[in-house]
PDB file of C-alpha atoms in Angstrom:
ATOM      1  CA  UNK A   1      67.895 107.195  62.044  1.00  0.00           C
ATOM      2  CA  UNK A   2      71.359 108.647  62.281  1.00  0.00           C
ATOM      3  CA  UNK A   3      72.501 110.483  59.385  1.00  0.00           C
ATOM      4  CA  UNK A   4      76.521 111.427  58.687  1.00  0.00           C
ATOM      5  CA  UNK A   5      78.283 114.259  60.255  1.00  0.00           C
ATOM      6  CA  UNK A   6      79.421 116.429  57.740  1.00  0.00           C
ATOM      7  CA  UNK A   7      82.403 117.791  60.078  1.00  0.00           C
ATOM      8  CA  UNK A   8      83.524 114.156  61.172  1.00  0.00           C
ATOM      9  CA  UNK A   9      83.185 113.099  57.882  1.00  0.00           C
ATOM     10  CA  UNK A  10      86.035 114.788  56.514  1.00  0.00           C
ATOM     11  CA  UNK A  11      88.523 111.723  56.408  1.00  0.00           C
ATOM     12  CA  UNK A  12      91.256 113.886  58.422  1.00  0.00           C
ATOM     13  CA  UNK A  13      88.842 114.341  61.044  1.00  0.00           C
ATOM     14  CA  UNK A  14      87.055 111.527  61.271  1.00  0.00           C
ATOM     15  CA  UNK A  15      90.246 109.671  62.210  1.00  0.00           C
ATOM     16  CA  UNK A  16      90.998 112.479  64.743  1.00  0.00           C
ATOM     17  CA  UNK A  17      87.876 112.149  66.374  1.00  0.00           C
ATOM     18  CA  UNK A  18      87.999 107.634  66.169  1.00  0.00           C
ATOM     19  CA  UNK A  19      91.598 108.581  68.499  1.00  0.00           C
ATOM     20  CA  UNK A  20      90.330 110.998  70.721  1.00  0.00           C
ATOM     21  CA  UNK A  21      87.107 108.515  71.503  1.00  0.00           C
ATOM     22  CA  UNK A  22      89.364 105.658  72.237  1.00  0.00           C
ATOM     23  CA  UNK A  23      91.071 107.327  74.985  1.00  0.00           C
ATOM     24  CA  UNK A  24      89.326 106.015  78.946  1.00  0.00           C
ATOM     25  CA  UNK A  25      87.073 108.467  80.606  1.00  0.00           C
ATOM     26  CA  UNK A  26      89.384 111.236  82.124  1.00  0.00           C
ATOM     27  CA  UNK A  27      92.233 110.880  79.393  1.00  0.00           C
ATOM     28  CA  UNK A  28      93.666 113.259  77.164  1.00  0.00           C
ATOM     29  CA  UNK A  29      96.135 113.109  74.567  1.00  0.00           C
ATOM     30  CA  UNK A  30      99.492 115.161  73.760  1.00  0.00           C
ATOM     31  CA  UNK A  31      99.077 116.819  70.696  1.00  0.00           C
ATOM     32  CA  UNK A  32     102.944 115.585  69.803  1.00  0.00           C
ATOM     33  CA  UNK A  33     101.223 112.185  70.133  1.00  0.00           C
ATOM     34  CA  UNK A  34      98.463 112.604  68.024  1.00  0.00           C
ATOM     35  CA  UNK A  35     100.232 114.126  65.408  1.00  0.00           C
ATOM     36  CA  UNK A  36     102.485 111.411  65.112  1.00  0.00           C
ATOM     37  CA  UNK A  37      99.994 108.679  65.565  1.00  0.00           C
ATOM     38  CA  UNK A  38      97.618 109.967  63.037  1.00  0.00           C
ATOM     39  CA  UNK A  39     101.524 110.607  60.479  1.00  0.00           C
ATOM     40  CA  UNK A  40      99.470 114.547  60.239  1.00  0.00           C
ATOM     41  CA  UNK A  41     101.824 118.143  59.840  1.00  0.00           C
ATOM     42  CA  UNK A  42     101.810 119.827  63.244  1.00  0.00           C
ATOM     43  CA  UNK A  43      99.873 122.298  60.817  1.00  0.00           C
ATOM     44  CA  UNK A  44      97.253 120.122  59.435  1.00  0.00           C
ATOM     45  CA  UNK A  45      96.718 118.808  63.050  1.00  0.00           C
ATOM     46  CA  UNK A  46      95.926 122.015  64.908  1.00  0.00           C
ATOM     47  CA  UNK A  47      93.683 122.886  61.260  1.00  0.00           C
ATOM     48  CA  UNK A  48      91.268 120.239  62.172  1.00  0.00           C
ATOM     49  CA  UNK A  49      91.480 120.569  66.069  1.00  0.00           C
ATOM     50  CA  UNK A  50      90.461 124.100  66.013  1.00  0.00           C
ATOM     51  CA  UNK A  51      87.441 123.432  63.254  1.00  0.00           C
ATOM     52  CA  UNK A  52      86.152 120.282  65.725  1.00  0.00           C
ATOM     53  CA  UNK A  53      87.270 122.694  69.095  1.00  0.00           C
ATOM     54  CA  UNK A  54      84.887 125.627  67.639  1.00  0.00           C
ATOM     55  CA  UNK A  55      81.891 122.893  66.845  1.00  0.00           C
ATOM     56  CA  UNK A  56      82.378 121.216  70.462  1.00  0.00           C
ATOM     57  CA  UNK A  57      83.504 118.199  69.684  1.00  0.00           C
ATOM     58  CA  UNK A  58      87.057 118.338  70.851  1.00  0.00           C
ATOM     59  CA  UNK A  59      88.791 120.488  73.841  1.00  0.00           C
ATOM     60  CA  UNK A  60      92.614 121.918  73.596  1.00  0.00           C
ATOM     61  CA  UNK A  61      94.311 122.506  76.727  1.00  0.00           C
ATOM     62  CA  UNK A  62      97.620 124.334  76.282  1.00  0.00           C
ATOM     63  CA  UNK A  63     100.349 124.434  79.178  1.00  0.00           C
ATOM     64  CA  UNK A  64     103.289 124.466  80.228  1.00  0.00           C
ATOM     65  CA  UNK A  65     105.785 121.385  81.725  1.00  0.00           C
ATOM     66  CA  UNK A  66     109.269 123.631  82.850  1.00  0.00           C
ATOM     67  CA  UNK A  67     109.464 125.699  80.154  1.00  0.00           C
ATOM     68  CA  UNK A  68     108.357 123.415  77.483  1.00  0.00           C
ATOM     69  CA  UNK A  69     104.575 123.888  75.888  1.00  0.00           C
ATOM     70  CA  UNK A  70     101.815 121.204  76.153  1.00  0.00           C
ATOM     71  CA  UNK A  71      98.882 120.949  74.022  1.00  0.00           C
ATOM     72  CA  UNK A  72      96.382 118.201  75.433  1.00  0.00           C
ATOM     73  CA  UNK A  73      93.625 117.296  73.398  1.00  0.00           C
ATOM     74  CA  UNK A  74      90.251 115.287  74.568  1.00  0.00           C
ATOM     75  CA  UNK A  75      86.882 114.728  72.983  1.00  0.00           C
ATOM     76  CA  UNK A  76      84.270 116.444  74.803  1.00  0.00           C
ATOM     77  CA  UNK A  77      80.744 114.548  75.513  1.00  0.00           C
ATOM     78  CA  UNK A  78      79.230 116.211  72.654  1.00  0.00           C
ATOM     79  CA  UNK A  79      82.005 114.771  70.671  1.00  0.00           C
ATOM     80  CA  UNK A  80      81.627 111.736  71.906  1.00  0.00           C
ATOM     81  CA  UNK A  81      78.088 111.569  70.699  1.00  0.00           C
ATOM     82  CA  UNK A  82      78.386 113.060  67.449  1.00  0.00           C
ATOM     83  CA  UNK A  83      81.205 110.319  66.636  1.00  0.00           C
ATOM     84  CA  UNK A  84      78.948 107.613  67.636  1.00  0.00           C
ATOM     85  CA  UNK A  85      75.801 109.093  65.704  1.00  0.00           C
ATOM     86  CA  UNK A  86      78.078 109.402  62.382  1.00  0.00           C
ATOM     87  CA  UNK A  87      79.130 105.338  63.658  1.00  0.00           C
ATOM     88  CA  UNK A  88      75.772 104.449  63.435  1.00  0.00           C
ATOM     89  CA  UNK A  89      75.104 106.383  59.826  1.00  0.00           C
ATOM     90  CA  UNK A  90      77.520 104.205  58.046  1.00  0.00           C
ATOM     91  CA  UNK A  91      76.817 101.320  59.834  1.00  0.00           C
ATOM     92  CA  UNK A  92      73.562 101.832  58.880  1.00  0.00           C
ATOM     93  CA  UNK A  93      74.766 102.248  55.102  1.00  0.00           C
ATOM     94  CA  UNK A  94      76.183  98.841  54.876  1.00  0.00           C
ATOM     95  CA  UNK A  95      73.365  97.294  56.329  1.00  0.00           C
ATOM     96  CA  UNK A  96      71.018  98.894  54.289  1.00  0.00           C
ATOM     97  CA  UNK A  97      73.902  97.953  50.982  1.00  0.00           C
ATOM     98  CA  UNK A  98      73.160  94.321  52.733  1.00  0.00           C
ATOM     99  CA  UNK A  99      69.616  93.818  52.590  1.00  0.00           C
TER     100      UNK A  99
ATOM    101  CA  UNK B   1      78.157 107.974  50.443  1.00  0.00           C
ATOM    102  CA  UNK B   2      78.256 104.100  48.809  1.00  0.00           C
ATOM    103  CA  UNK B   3      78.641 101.154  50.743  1.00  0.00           C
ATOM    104  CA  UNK B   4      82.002 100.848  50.183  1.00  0.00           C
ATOM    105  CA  UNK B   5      83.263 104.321  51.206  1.00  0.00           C
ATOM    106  CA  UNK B   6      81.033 103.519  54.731  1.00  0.00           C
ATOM    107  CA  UNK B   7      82.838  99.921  55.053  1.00  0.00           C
ATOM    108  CA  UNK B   8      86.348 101.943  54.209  1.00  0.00           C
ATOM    109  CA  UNK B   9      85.945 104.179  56.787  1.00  0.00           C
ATOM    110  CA  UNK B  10      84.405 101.920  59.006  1.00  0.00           C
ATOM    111  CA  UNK B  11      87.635  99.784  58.885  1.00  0.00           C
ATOM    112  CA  UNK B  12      89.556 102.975  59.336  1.00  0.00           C
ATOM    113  CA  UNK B  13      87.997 103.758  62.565  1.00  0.00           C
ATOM    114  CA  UNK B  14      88.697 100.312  64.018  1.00  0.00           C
ATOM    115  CA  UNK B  15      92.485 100.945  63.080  1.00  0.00           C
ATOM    116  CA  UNK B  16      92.656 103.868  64.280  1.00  0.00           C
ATOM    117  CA  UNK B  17      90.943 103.250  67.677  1.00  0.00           C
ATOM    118  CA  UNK B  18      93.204  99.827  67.737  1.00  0.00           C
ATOM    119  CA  UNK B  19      96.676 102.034  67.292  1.00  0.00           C
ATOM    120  CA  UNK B  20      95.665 104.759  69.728  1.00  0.00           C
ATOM    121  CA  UNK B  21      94.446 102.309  72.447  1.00  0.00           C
ATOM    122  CA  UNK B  22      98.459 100.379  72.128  1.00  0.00           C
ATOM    123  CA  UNK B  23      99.893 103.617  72.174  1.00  0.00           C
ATOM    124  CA  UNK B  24      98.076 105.043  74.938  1.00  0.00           C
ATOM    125  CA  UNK B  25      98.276 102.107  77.101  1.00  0.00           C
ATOM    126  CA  UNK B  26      98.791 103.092  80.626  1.00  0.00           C
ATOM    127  CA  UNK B  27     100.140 101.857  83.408  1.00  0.00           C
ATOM    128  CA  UNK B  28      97.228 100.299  85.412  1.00  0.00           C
ATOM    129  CA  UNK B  29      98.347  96.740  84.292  1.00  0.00           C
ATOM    130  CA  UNK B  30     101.824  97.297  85.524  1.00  0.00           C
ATOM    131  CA  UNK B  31     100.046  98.132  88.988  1.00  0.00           C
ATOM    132  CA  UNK B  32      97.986  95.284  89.059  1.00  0.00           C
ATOM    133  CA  UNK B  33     101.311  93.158  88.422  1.00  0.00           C
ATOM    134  CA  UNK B  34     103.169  95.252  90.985  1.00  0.00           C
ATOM    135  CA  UNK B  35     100.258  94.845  93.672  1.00  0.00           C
ATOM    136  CA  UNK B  36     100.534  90.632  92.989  1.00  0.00           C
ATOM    137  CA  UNK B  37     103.887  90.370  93.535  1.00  0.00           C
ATOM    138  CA  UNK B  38     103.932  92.006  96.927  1.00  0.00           C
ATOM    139  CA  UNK B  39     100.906  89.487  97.968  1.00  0.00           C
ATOM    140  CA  UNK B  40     102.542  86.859  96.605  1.00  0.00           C
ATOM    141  CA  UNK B  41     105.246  87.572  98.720  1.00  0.00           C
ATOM    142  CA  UNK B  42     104.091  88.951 101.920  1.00  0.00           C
ATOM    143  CA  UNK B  43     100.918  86.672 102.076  1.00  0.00           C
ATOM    144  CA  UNK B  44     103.070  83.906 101.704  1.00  0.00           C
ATOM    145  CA  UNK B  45     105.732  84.611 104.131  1.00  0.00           C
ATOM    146  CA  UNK B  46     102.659  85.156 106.354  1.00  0.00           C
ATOM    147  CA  UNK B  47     101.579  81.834 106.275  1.00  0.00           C
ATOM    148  CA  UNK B  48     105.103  80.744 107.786  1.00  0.00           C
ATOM    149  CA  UNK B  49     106.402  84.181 109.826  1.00  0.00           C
ATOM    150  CA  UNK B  50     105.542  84.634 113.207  1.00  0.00           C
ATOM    151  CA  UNK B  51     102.377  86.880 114.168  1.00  0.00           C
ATOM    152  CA  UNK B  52     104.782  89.487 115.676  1.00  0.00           C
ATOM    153  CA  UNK B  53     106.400  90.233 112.747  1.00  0.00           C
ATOM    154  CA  UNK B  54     103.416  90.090 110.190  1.00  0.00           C
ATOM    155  CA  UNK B  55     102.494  93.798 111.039  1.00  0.00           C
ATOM    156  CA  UNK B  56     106.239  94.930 110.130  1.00  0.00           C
ATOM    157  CA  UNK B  57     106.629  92.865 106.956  1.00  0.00           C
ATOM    158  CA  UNK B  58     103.042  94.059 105.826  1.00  0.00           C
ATOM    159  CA  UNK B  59     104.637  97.828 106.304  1.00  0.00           C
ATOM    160  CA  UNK B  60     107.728  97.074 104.606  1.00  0.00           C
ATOM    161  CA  UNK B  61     105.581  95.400 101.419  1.00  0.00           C
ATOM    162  CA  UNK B  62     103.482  97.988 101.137  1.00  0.00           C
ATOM    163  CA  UNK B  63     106.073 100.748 101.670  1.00  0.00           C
ATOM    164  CA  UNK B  64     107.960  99.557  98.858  1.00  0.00           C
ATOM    165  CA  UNK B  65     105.005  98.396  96.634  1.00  0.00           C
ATOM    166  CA  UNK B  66     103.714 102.101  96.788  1.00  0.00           C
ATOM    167  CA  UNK B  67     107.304 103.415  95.834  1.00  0.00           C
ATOM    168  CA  UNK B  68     107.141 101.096  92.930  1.00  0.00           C
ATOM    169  CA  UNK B  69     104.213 102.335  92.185  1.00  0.00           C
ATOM    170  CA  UNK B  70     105.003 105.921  92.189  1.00  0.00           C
ATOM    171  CA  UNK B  71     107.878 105.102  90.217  1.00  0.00           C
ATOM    172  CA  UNK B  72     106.157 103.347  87.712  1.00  0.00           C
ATOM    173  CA  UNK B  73     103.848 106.163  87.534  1.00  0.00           C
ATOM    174  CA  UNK B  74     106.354 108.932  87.068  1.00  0.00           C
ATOM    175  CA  UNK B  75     108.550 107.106  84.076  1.00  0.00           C
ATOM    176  CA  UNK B  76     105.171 107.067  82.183  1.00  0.00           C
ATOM    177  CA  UNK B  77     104.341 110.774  82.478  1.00  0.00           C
ATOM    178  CA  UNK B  78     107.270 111.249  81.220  1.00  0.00           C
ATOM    179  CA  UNK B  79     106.548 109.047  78.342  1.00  0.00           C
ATOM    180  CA  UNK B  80     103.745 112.019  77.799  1.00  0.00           C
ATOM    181  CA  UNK B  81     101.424 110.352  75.188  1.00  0.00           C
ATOM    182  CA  UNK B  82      98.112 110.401  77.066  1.00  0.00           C
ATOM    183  CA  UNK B  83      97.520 111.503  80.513  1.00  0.00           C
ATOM    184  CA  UNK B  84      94.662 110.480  82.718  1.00  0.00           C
ATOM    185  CA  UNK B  85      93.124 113.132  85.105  1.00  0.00           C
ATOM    186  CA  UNK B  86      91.809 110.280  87.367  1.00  0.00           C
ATOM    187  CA  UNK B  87      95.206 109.032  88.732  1.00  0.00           C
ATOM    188  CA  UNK B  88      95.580 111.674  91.547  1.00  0.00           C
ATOM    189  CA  UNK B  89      91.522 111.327  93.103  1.00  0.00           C
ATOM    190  CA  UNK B  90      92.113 107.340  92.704  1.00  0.00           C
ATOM    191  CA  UNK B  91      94.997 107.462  94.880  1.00  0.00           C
ATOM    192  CA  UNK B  92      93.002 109.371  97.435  1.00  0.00           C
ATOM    193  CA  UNK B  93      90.277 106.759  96.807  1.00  0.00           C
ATOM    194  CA  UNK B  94      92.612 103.967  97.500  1.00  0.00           C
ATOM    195  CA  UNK B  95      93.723 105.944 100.771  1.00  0.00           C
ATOM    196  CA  UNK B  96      90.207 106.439 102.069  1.00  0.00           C
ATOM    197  CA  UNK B  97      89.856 102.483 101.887  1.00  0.00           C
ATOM    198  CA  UNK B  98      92.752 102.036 103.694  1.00  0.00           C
ATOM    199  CA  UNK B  99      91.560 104.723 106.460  1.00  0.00           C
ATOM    200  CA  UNK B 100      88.016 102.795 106.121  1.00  0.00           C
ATOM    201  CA  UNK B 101      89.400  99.154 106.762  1.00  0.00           C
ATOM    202  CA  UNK B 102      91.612 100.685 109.881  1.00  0.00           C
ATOM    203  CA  UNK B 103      88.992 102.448 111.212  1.00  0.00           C
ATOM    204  CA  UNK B 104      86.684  99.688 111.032  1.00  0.00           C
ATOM    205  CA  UNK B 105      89.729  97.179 112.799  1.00  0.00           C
ATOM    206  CA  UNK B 106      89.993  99.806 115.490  1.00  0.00           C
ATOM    207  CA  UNK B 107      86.712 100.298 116.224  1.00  0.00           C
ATOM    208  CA  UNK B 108      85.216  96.815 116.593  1.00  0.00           C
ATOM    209  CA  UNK B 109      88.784  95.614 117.584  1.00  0.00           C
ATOM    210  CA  UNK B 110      89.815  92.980 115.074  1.00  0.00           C
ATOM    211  CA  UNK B 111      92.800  91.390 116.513  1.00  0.00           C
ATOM    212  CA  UNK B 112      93.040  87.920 114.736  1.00  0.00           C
ATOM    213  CA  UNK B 113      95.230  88.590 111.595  1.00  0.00           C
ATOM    214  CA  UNK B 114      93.336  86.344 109.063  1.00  0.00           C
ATOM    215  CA  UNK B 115      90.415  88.347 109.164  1.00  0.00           C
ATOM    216  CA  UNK B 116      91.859  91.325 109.331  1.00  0.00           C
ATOM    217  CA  UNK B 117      93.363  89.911 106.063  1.00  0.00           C
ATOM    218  CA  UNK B 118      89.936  88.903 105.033  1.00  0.00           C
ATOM    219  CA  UNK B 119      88.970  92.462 105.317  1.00  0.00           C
ATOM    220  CA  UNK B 120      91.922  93.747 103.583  1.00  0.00           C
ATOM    221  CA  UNK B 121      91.079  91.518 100.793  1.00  0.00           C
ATOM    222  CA  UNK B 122      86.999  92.202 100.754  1.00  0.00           C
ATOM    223  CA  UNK B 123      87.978  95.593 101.266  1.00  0.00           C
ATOM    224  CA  UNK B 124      90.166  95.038  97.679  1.00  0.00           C
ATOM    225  CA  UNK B 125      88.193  93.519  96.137  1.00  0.00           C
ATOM    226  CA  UNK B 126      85.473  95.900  95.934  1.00  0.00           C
ATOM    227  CA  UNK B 127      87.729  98.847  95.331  1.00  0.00           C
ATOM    228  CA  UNK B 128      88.419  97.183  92.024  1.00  0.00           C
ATOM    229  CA  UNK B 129      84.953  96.802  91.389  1.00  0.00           C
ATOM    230  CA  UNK B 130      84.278 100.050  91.566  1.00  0.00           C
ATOM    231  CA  UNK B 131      87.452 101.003  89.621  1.00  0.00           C
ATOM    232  CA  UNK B 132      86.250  98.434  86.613  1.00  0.00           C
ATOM    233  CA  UNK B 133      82.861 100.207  86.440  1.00  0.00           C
ATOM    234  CA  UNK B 134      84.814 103.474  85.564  1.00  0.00           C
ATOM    235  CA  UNK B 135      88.184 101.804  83.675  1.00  0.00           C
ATOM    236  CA  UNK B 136      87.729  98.081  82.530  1.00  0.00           C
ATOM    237  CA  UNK B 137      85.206  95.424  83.118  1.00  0.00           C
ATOM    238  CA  UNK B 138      88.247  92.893  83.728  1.00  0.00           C
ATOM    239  CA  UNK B 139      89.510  95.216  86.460  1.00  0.00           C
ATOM    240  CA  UNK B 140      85.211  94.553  88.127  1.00  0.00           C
ATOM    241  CA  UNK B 141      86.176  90.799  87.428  1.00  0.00           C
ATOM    242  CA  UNK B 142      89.323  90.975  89.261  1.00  0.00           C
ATOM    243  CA  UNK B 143      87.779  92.303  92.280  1.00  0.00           C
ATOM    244  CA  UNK B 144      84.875  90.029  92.211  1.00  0.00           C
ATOM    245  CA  UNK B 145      87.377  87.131  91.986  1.00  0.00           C
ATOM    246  CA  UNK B 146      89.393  88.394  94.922  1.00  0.00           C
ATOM    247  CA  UNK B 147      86.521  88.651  97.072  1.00  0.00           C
ATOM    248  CA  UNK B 148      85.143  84.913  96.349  1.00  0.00           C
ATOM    249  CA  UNK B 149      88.937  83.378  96.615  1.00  0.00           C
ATOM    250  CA  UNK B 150      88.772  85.610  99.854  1.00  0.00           C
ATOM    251  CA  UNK B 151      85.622  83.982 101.131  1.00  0.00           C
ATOM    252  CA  UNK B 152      86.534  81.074 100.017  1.00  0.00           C
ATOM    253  CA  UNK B 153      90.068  80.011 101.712  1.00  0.00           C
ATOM    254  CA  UNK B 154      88.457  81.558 104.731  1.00  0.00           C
ATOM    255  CA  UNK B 155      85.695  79.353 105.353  1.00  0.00           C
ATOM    256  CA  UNK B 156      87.236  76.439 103.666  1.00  0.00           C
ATOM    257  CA  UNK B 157      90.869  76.260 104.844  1.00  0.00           C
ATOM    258  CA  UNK B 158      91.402  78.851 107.164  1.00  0.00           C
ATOM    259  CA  UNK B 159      94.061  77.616 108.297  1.00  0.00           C
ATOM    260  CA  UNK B 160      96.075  78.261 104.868  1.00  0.00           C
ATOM    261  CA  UNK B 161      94.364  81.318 104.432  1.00  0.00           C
ATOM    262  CA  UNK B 162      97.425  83.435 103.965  1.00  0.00           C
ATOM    263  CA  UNK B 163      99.386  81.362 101.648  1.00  0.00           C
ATOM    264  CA  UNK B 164      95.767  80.504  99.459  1.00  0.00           C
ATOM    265  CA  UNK B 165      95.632  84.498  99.091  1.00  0.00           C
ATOM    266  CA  UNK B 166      98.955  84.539  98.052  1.00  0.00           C
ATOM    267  CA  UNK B 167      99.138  82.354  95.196  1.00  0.00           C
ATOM    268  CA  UNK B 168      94.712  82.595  94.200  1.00  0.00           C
ATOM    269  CA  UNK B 169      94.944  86.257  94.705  1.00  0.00           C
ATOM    270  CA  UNK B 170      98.472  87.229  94.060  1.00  0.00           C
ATOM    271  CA  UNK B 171      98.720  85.292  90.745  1.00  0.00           C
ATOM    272  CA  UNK B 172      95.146  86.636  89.980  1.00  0.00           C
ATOM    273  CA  UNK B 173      96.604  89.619  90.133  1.00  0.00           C
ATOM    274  CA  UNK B 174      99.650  89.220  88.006  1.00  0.00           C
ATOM    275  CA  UNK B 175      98.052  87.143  85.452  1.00  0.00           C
ATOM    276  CA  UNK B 176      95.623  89.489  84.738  1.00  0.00           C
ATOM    277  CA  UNK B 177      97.599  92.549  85.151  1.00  0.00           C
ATOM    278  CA  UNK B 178      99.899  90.547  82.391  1.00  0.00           C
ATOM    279  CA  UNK B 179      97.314  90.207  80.184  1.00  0.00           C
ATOM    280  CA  UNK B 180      96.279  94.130  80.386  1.00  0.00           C
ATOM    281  CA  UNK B 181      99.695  95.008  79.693  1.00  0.00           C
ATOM    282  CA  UNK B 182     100.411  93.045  76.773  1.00  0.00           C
ATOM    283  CA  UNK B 183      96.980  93.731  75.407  1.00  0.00           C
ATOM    284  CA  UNK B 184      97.553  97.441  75.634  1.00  0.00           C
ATOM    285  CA  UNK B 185      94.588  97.993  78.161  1.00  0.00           C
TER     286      UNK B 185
END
């Protein structure tokens, strides 16, 4: 049985991570566009990213367009896992609550 | 964790996922529309042009359905929410069809233009098959449709061939290109 992610769970990145999973196979998101999806400080943001980047979960990409800097941002396949394992823990929770 | 914190974030998930998807939608719906209007039109005007022009109008459509395209594809990078690393190999994929289904006309010279349309449109059809494996299952419907309309108008009235691919495939096409982009897909 699944049990909860203690890195997704925090509620900041748990909603992160439901984003980044929601994107089709081969997407990536701008970070500008996460932020302001997500209503997060540019600083909060890049916080979680890096904490989810060093567990594998997430990757950054950071170039440039002109002379103006892009951060990408895409779940990785571990990521993609872990989110659905933590998924499957608290679905499993509210079954359980509805037995 | 109680039940209720697990249904709470549980719900937040599905928003999340819901507001991200609308956001990120991307322009494969608008091509799908694009891509019906040109057979609409050209497969149409085939049914009632001369053969000696078909080849000319066909290079004209899809001249100008592939700048559209482009276009279409350009305005939305600029848009710069969410950017797909697949666009650039599918248009390759797309050409190597297109290579495929001449190659295949030149080689076993295929000189009667319905079935060279017929092979066009089988040739479609399971392009977007393959695409909806990777993308969408509607986009693997689409092309399953568009190869049994093909078959279809060809063995049952081939002599309207051209304008039944128009309208069958054409507003296949459209409608469900429609639907993707007002669905956010």
């Amino acid at each position: 049985m699944s049990e909860l992610n203690p890195l997704i769970h925090q509620p900041t990145r748990l909603r992160i991570m439901a984003a980044l999973v929601s994107l089709d196979a081969g997407e990536k998101a701008d970070f500008v566009f996460l932020r302001d999806l997500l209503e997060l400080t540019d600083g909060n943001l890049s916080v979680h990213l890096q904490k989810l980047e060093d567990a594998g979960y997430v990757q950054i990409e950071k170039t440039f367009e002109g002379r103006r800097p892009k951060t990408w941002v895409w779940a990785t396949s571990e990521g993609h896992e872990a989110f659905s394992k933590h998924v499957d823990a608290l679905e499993a929770i509210v079954k359980q609550a509805g037995l | 964790m109680d039940e209720r914190q697990a249904r709470d974030d549980l719900k937040t998930i599905r928003q999340i996922m819901d507001r991200t998807r609308k956001g990120s939608a991307g322009y494969g719906g608008w091509f799908m529309v694009i891509a019906g209007v040109t057979w609409l039109i050209g497969f149409t005007a085939g049914q009632f042009l001369p053969e000696a022009y078909l080849g000319w109008m066909w290079m004209v459509l899809n001249i100008s359905m592939i700048g559209i395209m482009i276009w279409t594809a350009l305005r939305w990078r600029q848009r710069g929410n969410v950017r797909s690393a697949l666009w650039g190999p599918l248009f390759f994929y797309w050409l190597a069809l297109v290579a495929f289904d001449a190659l295949i006309v030149w080689l076993f010279n295929v000189n009667d233009g319905v079935r060279i349309g017929l092979l066009a449109l089988l040739t479609v059809g399971l392009g977007y098959v393959l695409m909806g494996i990777l993308f969408h299952w509607l986009i693997a419907a689409v092309g399953i449709l568009i190869a049994v309309f093909a078959v279809g108008a060809f063995l049952l009235v081939p002599e309207y061939f051209p304008l039944a691919m128009g309208f069958l495939g054409g507003g296949l096409l459209i409608g469900s290109g429609s639907w993707m982009v007002r669905s956010g897909k």
